mmCIF file of C-alpha atoms and ligand atoms in Angstrom:
data_model
loop_
_atom_site.group_PDB
_atom_site.id
_atom_site.type_symbol
_atom_site.label_atom_id
_atom_site.label_comp_id
_atom_site.label_asym_id
_atom_site.label_seq_id
_atom_site.Cartn_x
_atom_site.Cartn_y
_atom_site.Cartn_z
ATOM 1 C CA MET A 1 114.651 100.921 95.605
ATOM 2 C CA LYS A 2 116.061 97.436 95.315
ATOM 3 C CA ASN A 3 113.965 94.342 94.695
ATOM 4 C CA GLN A 4 115.545 91.803 97.025
ATOM 5 C CA LEU A 5 113.866 88.533 97.817
ATOM 6 C CA PRO A 6 113.312 88.132 101.552
ATOM 7 C CA THR A 7 115.848 85.986 103.367
ATOM 8 C CA LYS A 8 114.315 86.182 106.852
ATOM 9 C CA ARG A 9 110.784 86.305 108.259
ATOM 10 C CA GLU A 10 109.328 89.706 107.333
ATOM 11 C CA THR A 11 106.208 91.680 108.141
ATOM 12 C CA ILE A 12 104.312 92.098 104.898
ATOM 13 C CA LEU A 13 101.452 94.449 104.157
ATOM 14 C CA THR A 14 99.644 94.643 100.843
ATOM 15 C CA GLY A 15 96.197 95.657 99.811
ATOM 16 C CA ASP A 16 93.763 96.484 97.077
ATOM 17 C CA ARG A 17 91.216 99.217 96.707
ATOM 18 C CA ALA A 18 87.686 97.826 96.913
ATOM 19 C CA THR A 19 86.769 99.552 93.667
ATOM 20 C CA GLY A 20 85.921 96.443 91.674
ATOM 21 C CA PRO A 21 86.604 92.735 91.451
ATOM 22 C CA LEU A 22 90.269 91.814 91.019
ATOM 23 C CA HIS A 23 91.736 91.142 87.605
ATOM 24 C CA LEU A 24 94.589 89.393 85.815
ATOM 25 C CA GLY A 25 96.880 92.379 86.526
ATOM 26 C CA HIS A 26 96.420 91.813 90.244
ATOM 27 C CA TYR A 27 96.980 88.096 89.780
ATOM 28 C CA VAL A 28 100.423 88.425 88.188
ATOM 29 C CA GLY A 29 101.319 91.758 89.799
ATOM 30 C CA SER A 30 100.824 90.657 93.379
ATOM 31 C CA LEU A 31 98.298 87.923 94.251
ATOM 32 C CA LYS A 32 100.475 85.025 93.089
ATOM 33 C CA GLN A 33 103.363 86.334 95.135
ATOM 34 C CA ARG A 34 101.191 86.785 98.205
ATOM 35 C CA VAL A 35 100.145 83.138 98.017
ATOM 36 C CA SER A 36 103.738 81.968 98.076
ATOM 37 C CA LEU A 37 104.806 84.482 100.752
ATOM 38 C CA GLN A 38 102.112 83.550 103.260
ATOM 39 C CA ASP A 39 103.864 80.353 104.371
ATOM 40 C CA LYS A 40 107.059 81.980 105.572
ATOM 41 C CA HIS A 41 106.061 85.516 106.573
ATOM 42 C CA ASP A 42 103.755 87.522 108.730
ATOM 43 C CA GLN A 43 101.362 88.750 106.049
ATOM 44 C CA THR A 44 98.397 91.119 106.308
ATOM 45 C CA ILE A 45 96.186 92.109 103.394
ATOM 46 C CA LEU A 46 94.157 95.274 103.680
ATOM 47 C CA VAL A 47 90.929 95.727 101.739
ATOM 48 C CA ALA A 48 91.260 99.461 101.148
ATOM 49 C CA ASP A 49 87.691 100.716 101.264
ATOM 50 C CA MET A 50 88.567 104.170 102.675
ATOM 51 C CA GLN A 51 91.092 104.685 99.909
ATOM 52 C CA GLY A 52 88.510 103.539 97.368
ATOM 53 C CA LEU A 53 86.294 106.415 98.450
ATOM 54 C CA THR A 54 88.943 109.054 97.668
ATOM 55 C CA ASP A 55 87.804 109.126 94.027
ATOM 56 C CA ASN A 56 84.350 107.557 94.457
ATOM 57 C CA ALA A 57 82.701 109.571 97.224
ATOM 58 C CA ASN A 58 79.789 110.385 94.896
ATOM 59 C CA ASN A 59 79.179 106.703 94.351
ATOM 60 C CA PRO A 60 80.044 104.977 97.656
ATOM 61 C CA SER A 61 78.165 101.791 96.784
ATOM 62 C CA LYS A 62 80.853 101.118 94.155
ATOM 63 C CA VAL A 63 83.195 100.568 97.088
ATOM 64 C CA SER A 64 80.876 98.913 99.625
ATOM 65 C CA SER A 65 79.502 96.466 97.056
ATOM 66 C CA ASN A 66 82.982 95.295 96.104
ATOM 67 C CA ILE A 67 84.414 94.535 99.544
ATOM 68 C CA LEU A 68 83.288 90.916 99.609
ATOM 69 C CA ASN A 69 84.107 90.447 95.922
ATOM 70 C CA VAL A 70 87.709 91.278 96.718
ATOM 71 C CA VAL A 71 87.790 88.899 99.686
ATOM 72 C CA ALA A 72 86.306 86.120 97.519
ATOM 73 C CA ASP A 73 89.013 86.808 94.913
ATOM 74 C CA TYR A 74 91.716 86.429 97.565
ATOM 75 C CA LEU A 75 90.403 83.094 98.757
ATOM 76 C CA ALA A 76 89.811 81.867 95.204
ATOM 77 C CA VAL A 77 93.467 82.360 94.225
ATOM 78 C CA GLY A 78 94.675 80.535 97.323
ATOM 79 C CA ILE A 79 95.146 83.133 100.049
ATOM 80 C CA ASP A 80 94.554 81.211 103.241
ATOM 81 C CA PRO A 81 93.017 83.203 106.116
ATOM 82 C CA THR A 82 94.703 80.929 108.652
ATOM 83 C CA LYS A 83 98.080 82.095 107.311
ATOM 84 C CA THR A 84 97.300 85.621 106.091
ATOM 85 C CA THR A 85 95.325 88.203 108.069
ATOM 86 C CA ILE A 86 92.682 89.814 105.841
ATOM 87 C CA CYS A 87 91.273 93.059 107.271
ATOM 88 C CA LEU A 88 89.096 96.022 106.344
ATOM 89 C CA GLN A 89 90.698 99.481 106.359
ATOM 90 C CA SER A 90 87.624 101.402 107.594
ATOM 91 C CA GLN A 91 87.441 99.192 110.678
ATOM 92 C CA LEU A 92 90.890 100.260 111.901
ATOM 93 C CA PRO A 93 90.542 103.768 113.364
ATOM 94 C CA ALA A 94 94.285 103.986 114.069
ATOM 95 C CA LEU A 95 94.898 104.304 110.326
ATOM 96 C CA ALA A 96 92.805 107.471 110.026
ATOM 97 C CA GLU A 97 94.421 108.932 113.145
ATOM 98 C CA LEU A 98 97.943 108.224 111.919
ATOM 99 C CA THR A 99 97.053 109.803 108.562
ATOM 100 C CA MET A 100 96.078 112.971 110.427
ATOM 101 C CA TYR A 101 99.363 113.137 112.347
ATOM 102 C CA TYR A 102 101.504 112.374 109.284
ATOM 103 C CA SER A 103 99.655 115.059 107.264
ATOM 104 C CA ASN A 104 101.562 117.643 109.262
ATOM 105 C CA LEU A 105 104.868 116.242 108.011
ATOM 106 C CA VAL A 106 104.151 116.401 104.264
ATOM 107 C CA THR A 107 103.805 119.463 102.039
ATOM 108 C CA ILE A 108 101.194 119.941 99.323
ATOM 109 C CA ALA A 109 104.066 120.519 96.875
ATOM 110 C CA ARG A 110 105.505 117.091 97.705
ATOM 111 C CA LEU A 111 102.114 115.430 97.214
ATOM 112 C CA GLU A 112 101.660 117.166 93.869
ATOM 113 C CA ARG A 113 105.083 115.918 92.779
ATOM 114 C CA ASN A 114 104.215 112.250 93.427
ATOM 115 C CA PRO A 115 104.331 110.884 89.845
ATOM 116 C CA THR A 116 101.548 108.315 90.330
ATOM 117 C CA VAL A 117 99.174 110.810 91.939
ATOM 118 C CA LYS A 118 100.100 113.365 89.277
ATOM 119 C CA SER A 119 99.257 111.043 86.399
ATOM 120 C CA GLU A 120 96.084 109.778 88.092
ATOM 121 C CA ILE A 121 94.872 113.375 88.655
ATOM 122 C CA LYS A 122 95.483 114.004 84.962
ATOM 123 C CA SER A 123 93.812 110.821 83.707
ATOM 124 C CA LYS A 124 90.769 111.390 85.941
ATOM 125 C CA GLY A 125 90.518 115.019 84.727
ATOM 126 C CA PHE A 126 90.482 116.398 88.281
ATOM 127 C CA GLU A 127 92.803 119.401 87.846
ATOM 128 C CA ARG A 128 92.221 121.777 90.826
ATOM 129 C CA SER A 129 89.002 119.994 91.820
ATOM 130 C CA VAL A 130 90.997 117.006 93.071
ATOM 131 C CA PRO A 131 89.473 115.805 96.366
ATOM 132 C CA ALA A 132 91.823 116.494 99.300
ATOM 133 C CA GLY A 133 91.517 112.817 100.261
ATOM 134 C CA PHE A 134 92.766 111.773 96.822
ATOM 135 C CA LEU A 135 95.722 114.162 96.786
ATOM 136 C CA THR A 136 96.728 112.921 100.228
ATOM 137 C CA TYR A 137 96.219 109.188 99.691
ATOM 138 C CA PRO A 138 99.995 108.542 99.740
ATOM 139 C CA ILE A 139 99.872 109.728 103.373
ATOM 140 C CA SER A 140 97.109 107.282 104.163
ATOM 141 C CA GLN A 141 99.137 104.519 102.501
ATOM 142 C CA ALA A 142 102.074 105.482 104.697
ATOM 143 C CA ALA A 143 99.743 105.173 107.692
ATOM 144 C CA ASP A 144 98.647 101.688 106.540
ATOM 145 C CA ILE A 145 102.196 100.431 106.036
ATOM 146 C CA THR A 146 103.701 101.888 109.204
ATOM 147 C CA ALA A 147 100.732 100.971 111.404
ATOM 148 C CA PHE A 148 101.654 97.325 110.809
ATOM 149 C CA ASN A 149 105.366 98.167 110.949
ATOM 150 C CA ALA A 150 105.652 96.387 107.613
ATOM 151 C CA THR A 151 109.059 95.922 106.037
ATOM 152 C CA LEU A 152 108.179 94.290 102.729
ATOM 153 C CA ILE A 153 105.456 95.396 100.313
ATOM 154 C CA PRO A 154 104.608 93.263 97.252
ATOM 155 C CA VAL A 155 103.268 95.771 94.707
ATOM 156 C CA GLY A 156 102.950 96.725 91.073
ATOM 157 C CA ASP A 157 105.383 99.386 89.870
ATOM 158 C CA ASP A 158 102.728 102.132 90.010
ATOM 159 C CA GLN A 159 103.072 101.935 93.788
ATOM 160 C CA LEU A 160 106.816 102.624 94.035
ATOM 161 C CA PRO A 161 106.365 106.405 94.547
ATOM 162 C CA MET A 162 104.041 105.599 97.490
ATOM 163 C CA LEU A 163 106.740 103.564 99.177
ATOM 164 C CA GLU A 164 109.271 106.352 98.670
ATOM 165 C CA GLN A 165 106.897 108.811 100.284
ATOM 166 C CA THR A 166 106.218 106.374 103.113
ATOM 167 C CA ASN A 167 109.924 106.099 103.858
ATOM 168 C CA GLU A 168 110.281 109.886 103.882
ATOM 169 C CA ILE A 169 107.560 110.031 106.541
ATOM 170 C CA VAL A 170 109.210 107.216 108.499
ATOM 171 C CA ARG A 171 112.516 109.113 108.535
ATOM 172 C CA LYS A 172 110.791 112.301 109.721
ATOM 173 C CA VAL A 173 108.945 110.493 112.513
ATOM 174 C CA ASN A 174 112.094 108.688 113.626
ATOM 175 C CA SER A 175 114.090 111.893 113.590
ATOM 176 C CA LEU A 176 111.436 113.620 115.723
ATOM 177 C CA ALA A 177 111.585 110.665 118.097
ATOM 178 C CA GLY A 178 115.377 110.694 118.124
ATOM 179 C CA LYS A 179 115.325 106.911 117.780
ATOM 180 C CA PRO A 180 114.001 104.331 115.314
ATOM 181 C CA VAL A 181 110.308 103.846 116.091
ATOM 182 C CA LEU A 182 108.985 103.008 112.625
ATOM 183 C CA ASN A 183 110.522 100.663 110.052
ATOM 184 C CA GLU A 184 111.393 101.681 106.520
ATOM 185 C CA CYS A 185 109.841 99.385 103.933
ATOM 186 C CA ARG A 186 110.972 98.039 100.600
ATOM 187 C CA PRO A 187 108.993 96.859 97.583
ATOM 188 C CA LEU A 188 108.813 93.369 96.199
ATOM 189 C CA LEU A 189 108.015 93.620 92.509
ATOM 190 C CA SER A 190 106.826 90.602 90.601
ATOM 191 C CA GLN A 191 108.210 89.720 87.175
ATOM 192 C CA THR A 192 105.150 91.370 85.652
ATOM 193 C CA SER A 193 104.736 94.510 87.660
ATOM 194 C CA ARG A 194 102.479 96.203 85.112
ATOM 195 C CA LEU A 195 100.214 94.034 82.976
ATOM 196 C CA PRO A 196 98.884 96.097 80.052
ATOM 197 C CA SER A 197 95.203 96.245 79.141
ATOM 198 C CA THR A 198 94.018 94.302 76.080
ATOM 199 C CA ASP A 199 94.436 97.386 73.873
ATOM 200 C CA GLY A 200 97.983 97.842 75.155
ATOM 201 C CA LYS A 201 97.413 101.536 75.875
ATOM 202 C CA ASN A 202 97.321 101.562 79.666
ATOM 203 C CA LYS A 203 97.936 99.246 82.581
ATOM 204 C CA MET A 204 95.033 96.924 83.234
ATOM 205 C CA SER A 205 92.963 98.668 85.896
ATOM 206 C CA LYS A 206 89.586 98.367 87.587
ATOM 207 C CA THR A 207 88.796 102.036 87.133
ATOM 208 C CA MET A 208 89.684 102.260 83.465
ATOM 209 C CA ASP A 209 87.145 99.549 82.682
ATOM 210 C CA ASN A 210 89.704 97.636 80.637
ATOM 211 C CA ALA A 211 90.182 94.634 82.924
ATOM 212 C CA ILE A 212 89.828 90.866 82.535
ATOM 213 C CA ASN A 213 88.406 89.962 85.935
ATOM 214 C CA LEU A 214 89.374 86.766 87.741
ATOM 215 C CA GLY A 215 85.663 85.894 87.759
ATOM 216 C CA ALA A 216 85.236 86.515 83.982
ATOM 217 C CA CYS A 217 83.045 83.842 82.382
ATOM 218 C CA GLU A 218 84.257 81.795 79.409
ATOM 219 C CA LYS A 219 82.468 84.052 76.937
ATOM 220 C CA GLU A 220 83.878 87.271 78.377
ATOM 221 C CA LEU A 221 87.365 85.832 78.383
ATOM 222 C CA ARG A 222 87.027 84.736 74.736
ATOM 223 C CA ALA A 223 85.791 88.201 73.716
ATOM 224 C CA ALA A 224 88.635 89.916 75.621
ATOM 225 C CA VAL A 225 91.307 87.774 73.934
ATOM 226 C CA ARG A 226 89.748 88.282 70.494
ATOM 227 C CA SER A 227 89.821 92.052 70.991
ATOM 228 C CA MET A 228 93.546 92.110 71.818
ATOM 229 C CA TYR A 229 95.927 94.307 69.866
ATOM 230 C CA THR A 230 98.457 92.410 67.810
ATOM 231 C CA ASP A 231 100.705 93.777 65.061
ATOM 232 C CA GLN A 232 98.666 96.159 62.935
ATOM 233 C CA ASN A 233 100.951 95.573 59.936
ATOM 234 C CA HIS A 234 100.436 91.814 60.073
ATOM 235 C CA LEU A 235 97.668 91.757 57.494
ATOM 236 C CA ARG A 236 98.057 88.304 55.895
ATOM 237 C CA VAL A 237 98.976 85.079 57.661
ATOM 238 C CA GLU A 238 102.106 84.663 55.511
ATOM 239 C CA ASP A 239 103.431 88.153 56.381
ATOM 240 C CA PRO A 240 106.246 88.334 58.951
ATOM 241 C CA GLY A 241 104.845 89.697 62.211
ATOM 242 C CA GLN A 242 106.214 91.700 65.105
ATOM 243 C CA VAL A 243 106.102 90.335 68.623
ATOM 244 C CA GLU A 244 107.279 93.481 70.460
ATOM 245 C CA GLY A 245 104.248 95.455 71.574
ATOM 246 C CA ASN A 246 102.005 92.588 70.422
ATOM 247 C CA ILE A 247 99.742 92.142 73.427
ATOM 248 C CA VAL A 248 98.959 88.491 72.637
ATOM 249 C CA PHE A 249 102.659 87.677 73.020
ATOM 250 C CA THR A 250 102.971 89.870 76.120
ATOM 251 C CA TYR A 251 100.228 87.755 77.666
ATOM 252 C CA LEU A 252 101.684 84.467 76.389
ATOM 253 C CA ASP A 253 105.011 85.437 77.974
ATOM 254 C CA THR A 254 103.218 86.209 81.216
ATOM 255 C CA PHE A 255 100.755 83.350 81.484
ATOM 256 C CA HIS A 256 101.841 80.391 79.312
ATOM 257 C CA PRO A 257 103.659 77.791 81.421
ATOM 258 C CA ASP A 258 105.802 76.483 78.515
ATOM 259 C CA THR A 259 108.371 79.201 77.716
ATOM 260 C CA GLU A 260 110.136 77.059 75.092
ATOM 261 C CA TYR A 261 106.859 76.647 73.179
ATOM 262 C CA VAL A 262 106.212 80.415 73.373
ATOM 263 C CA SER A 263 109.654 81.179 71.904
ATOM 264 C CA GLN A 264 108.962 78.757 69.035
ATOM 265 C CA LEU A 265 105.655 80.537 68.423
ATOM 266 C CA LYS A 266 107.442 83.880 68.403
ATOM 267 C CA GLU A 267 109.991 82.687 65.825
ATOM 268 C CA HIS A 268 107.218 81.299 63.647
ATOM 269 C CA TYR A 269 105.239 84.555 63.911
ATOM 270 C CA GLN A 270 108.296 86.647 63.031
ATOM 271 C CA ARG A 271 109.055 84.393 60.035
ATOM 272 C CA GLY A 272 105.491 84.600 58.756
ATOM 273 C CA GLY A 273 102.876 81.882 58.395
ATOM 274 C CA LEU A 274 101.313 82.101 61.859
ATOM 275 C CA GLY A 275 97.983 83.890 62.039
ATOM 276 C CA ASP A 276 96.653 86.028 64.861
ATOM 277 C CA GLY A 277 93.606 83.750 65.095
ATOM 278 C CA VAL A 278 95.898 80.849 66.045
ATOM 279 C CA THR A 279 97.974 82.762 68.606
ATOM 280 C CA LYS A 280 94.801 84.108 70.180
ATOM 281 C CA LYS A 281 93.331 80.608 70.362
ATOM 282 C CA ILE A 282 96.442 79.328 72.167
ATOM 283 C CA LEU A 283 96.302 82.234 74.605
ATOM 284 C CA GLU A 284 92.596 81.783 75.188
ATOM 285 C CA GLU A 285 93.024 78.104 76.055
ATOM 286 C CA CYS A 286 95.759 78.913 78.524
ATOM 287 C CA LEU A 287 93.738 81.654 80.219
ATOM 288 C CA GLN A 288 90.565 79.522 80.300
ATOM 289 C CA GLU A 289 92.536 76.814 82.069
ATOM 290 C CA LEU A 290 93.939 79.315 84.587
ATOM 291 C CA LEU A 291 90.635 81.016 85.382
ATOM 292 C CA LYS A 292 88.248 78.035 85.450
ATOM 293 C CA PRO A 293 89.119 76.793 88.959
ATOM 294 C CA ILE A 294 89.488 80.358 90.277
ATOM 295 C CA ARG A 295 86.028 81.266 88.922
ATOM 296 C CA GLU A 296 84.452 78.170 90.441
ATOM 297 C CA ARG A 297 85.974 78.711 93.866
ATOM 298 C CA ARG A 298 85.061 82.402 93.758
ATOM 299 C CA GLU A 299 81.414 81.558 93.105
ATOM 300 C CA GLN A 300 81.358 79.088 95.978
ATOM 301 C CA TYR A 301 82.742 81.690 98.384
ATOM 302 C CA LEU A 302 80.279 84.326 97.215
ATOM 303 C CA ASN A 303 77.446 81.887 97.940
ATOM 304 C CA ASP A 304 78.407 81.993 101.616
ATOM 305 C CA LYS A 305 78.799 85.691 102.416
ATOM 306 C CA SER A 306 78.622 85.123 106.183
ATOM 307 C CA GLN A 307 81.884 83.161 105.985
ATOM 308 C CA LEU A 308 83.543 86.054 104.124
ATOM 309 C CA ILE A 309 82.276 88.545 106.709
ATOM 310 C CA ASP A 310 83.593 86.371 109.548
ATOM 311 C CA ILE A 311 87.030 86.229 107.945
ATOM 312 C CA LEU A 312 87.109 90.030 107.608
ATOM 313 C CA ARG A 313 85.810 90.567 111.139
ATOM 314 C CA THR A 314 88.401 88.277 112.726
ATOM 315 C CA GLY A 315 91.240 89.761 110.646
ATOM 316 C CA SER A 316 90.133 93.296 111.491
ATOM 317 C CA GLU A 317 90.066 92.547 115.233
ATOM 318 C CA ILE A 318 93.637 91.219 115.140
ATOM 319 C CA SER A 319 94.740 94.218 113.064
ATOM 320 C CA ARG A 320 92.975 96.756 115.284
ATOM 321 C CA HIS A 321 95.106 95.585 118.145
ATOM 322 C CA LYS A 322 98.378 95.762 116.158
ATOM 323 C CA THR A 323 97.683 99.194 114.662
ATOM 324 C CA ASN A 324 96.649 100.706 118.008
ATOM 325 C CA ILE A 325 100.083 99.841 119.377
ATOM 326 C CA THR A 326 101.788 101.842 116.605
ATOM 327 C CA LEU A 327 99.358 104.722 117.051
ATOM 328 C CA HIS A 328 100.245 104.848 120.730
ATOM 329 C CA SER A 329 103.992 105.034 119.939
ATOM 330 C CA VAL A 330 103.474 107.812 117.388
ATOM 331 C CA LYS A 331 101.271 109.804 119.772
ATOM 332 C CA ASP A 332 104.010 109.435 122.362
ATOM 333 C CA ILE A 333 106.434 111.158 120.007
ATOM 334 C CA PHE A 334 104.074 114.130 119.756
ATOM 335 C CA GLY A 335 103.480 114.081 123.526
ATOM 336 C CA LEU A 336 99.832 113.196 123.077
ATOM 337 C CA ASN A 337 99.330 110.424 125.607
ATOM 338 C CA PRO A 338 98.596 112.449 128.741
ATOM 339 C CA PHE A 339 96.414 109.836 130.444
HETATM 340 P P1 ATP B 401 92.014 101.283 90.577
HETATM 341 O O1 ATP B 401 91.850 101.491 89.106
HETATM 342 O O2 ATP B 401 90.753 101.441 91.370
HETATM 343 O O3 ATP B 401 93.167 102.074 91.155
HETATM 344 P P2 ATP B 401 93.705 99.012 90.213
HETATM 345 O O4 ATP B 401 93.253 98.085 89.143
HETATM 346 O O5 ATP B 401 94.809 99.994 89.901
HETATM 347 O O6 ATP B 401 92.400 99.754 90.736
HETATM 348 P P3 ATP B 401 94.628 98.715 92.906
HETATM 349 O O7 ATP B 401 93.668 98.241 93.939
HETATM 350 O O8 ATP B 401 94.908 100.189 92.819
HETATM 351 O O9 ATP B 401 94.107 98.193 91.481
HETATM 352 O O10 ATP B 401 96.012 97.962 93.012
HETATM 353 C C1 ATP B 401 96.279 96.944 93.937
HETATM 354 C C2 ATP B 401 97.644 96.332 93.682
HETATM 355 O O11 ATP B 401 97.642 95.640 92.429
HETATM 356 C C3 ATP B 401 98.781 97.359 93.598
HETATM 357 O O12 ATP B 401 99.934 96.804 94.164
HETATM 358 C C4 ATP B 401 98.967 97.538 92.118
HETATM 359 O O13 ATP B 401 100.278 97.943 91.784
HETATM 360 C C5 ATP B 401 98.682 96.115 91.596
HETATM 361 N N1 ATP B 401 98.190 96.190 90.215
HETATM 362 C C6 ATP B 401 97.068 96.802 89.802
HETATM 363 N N2 ATP B 401 96.952 96.721 88.460
HETATM 364 C C7 ATP B 401 98.034 96.029 88.017
HETATM 365 C C8 ATP B 401 98.512 95.616 86.720
HETATM 366 N N3 ATP B 401 97.836 95.892 85.611
HETATM 367 N N4 ATP B 401 99.663 94.905 86.644
HETATM 368 C C9 ATP B 401 100.367 94.613 87.760
HETATM 369 N N5 ATP B 401 99.990 94.984 89.022
HETATM 370 C C10 ATP B 401 98.843 95.687 89.147
HETATM 371 MG MG1 MG B 402 95.260 101.667 91.392
#
């Protein structure tokens, strides 16, 4: 799948599971892009609470308690509800209905082959006890994307297999219809489509409890940067160090605005004479500067929950209308609109 920048007005759908507050991975992986896309495109953001339940049904409050946190994160980074529609997945019944119809077009074998689902089933230790809703979440993502007839999806690279599966469903539906009813979509990857966690072992993720949240306080941010993996062979300051795989440099590359300065730091580190304490201090300052205004705005929004609820309610009403139209067209294909 190609990563082409949009040249015309596109319909964009993105979303996040309401499984925790958003983190720096979301910021560089998709939030920043969404802020710049909202001026020129028709953008909807879905707070995926139903999808959050697929691996949290035993602890539903983990999802319900994070819905407004996620909305506050959106507003805090600059998503503007007058330009972007923000809606709540569980309030759009057409999505669940479409999921049901599409389920008949996808085999269990195909779902089990989806590389992201496969690795998530493994890392969560589900084996055969995987909830049916979790195994089939690519179908529900296809329902989300097609319900809005979205053409462009800004995502992290873990989501690429979902878009491939979505397009397979689109082609099946269109071939049943004998004409193009649904649009195929394409991904828009950011420069950092997979920010690693501070230990460098996995991608930063809400569920793996390895995230630096956008609302992290100064102290938490300091502790997270201090715990970062560097070069384990860089024992003394004067030793030459390695920048590849050194998470502090991965983050400096991602977040520091002055790329020339970062390359000088890298050369110095590789030569020897630059300590990890210093590189971490530079990174911490840069991240503190980035997160301070986001944290402050986030707190303000969370102090007025009724405003957040209003934004979600309005966005969900608009989206209910749009998604019902697609549902009607898909039901037509199956001959299920008798009245
Ligand atoms: P969970 O662990 O509950 O799955 P998550 O941290 O993976 O949460 P999602 O809500 O699944 O977050 O992802 C929302 C979007 O953010 C997706 O497009 C995903 O690719 C992107 N994203 C998530 N984590 C990262 C990351 N570390 N780097 C870049 N993009 C990311
Ligand atoms: Mg995820």
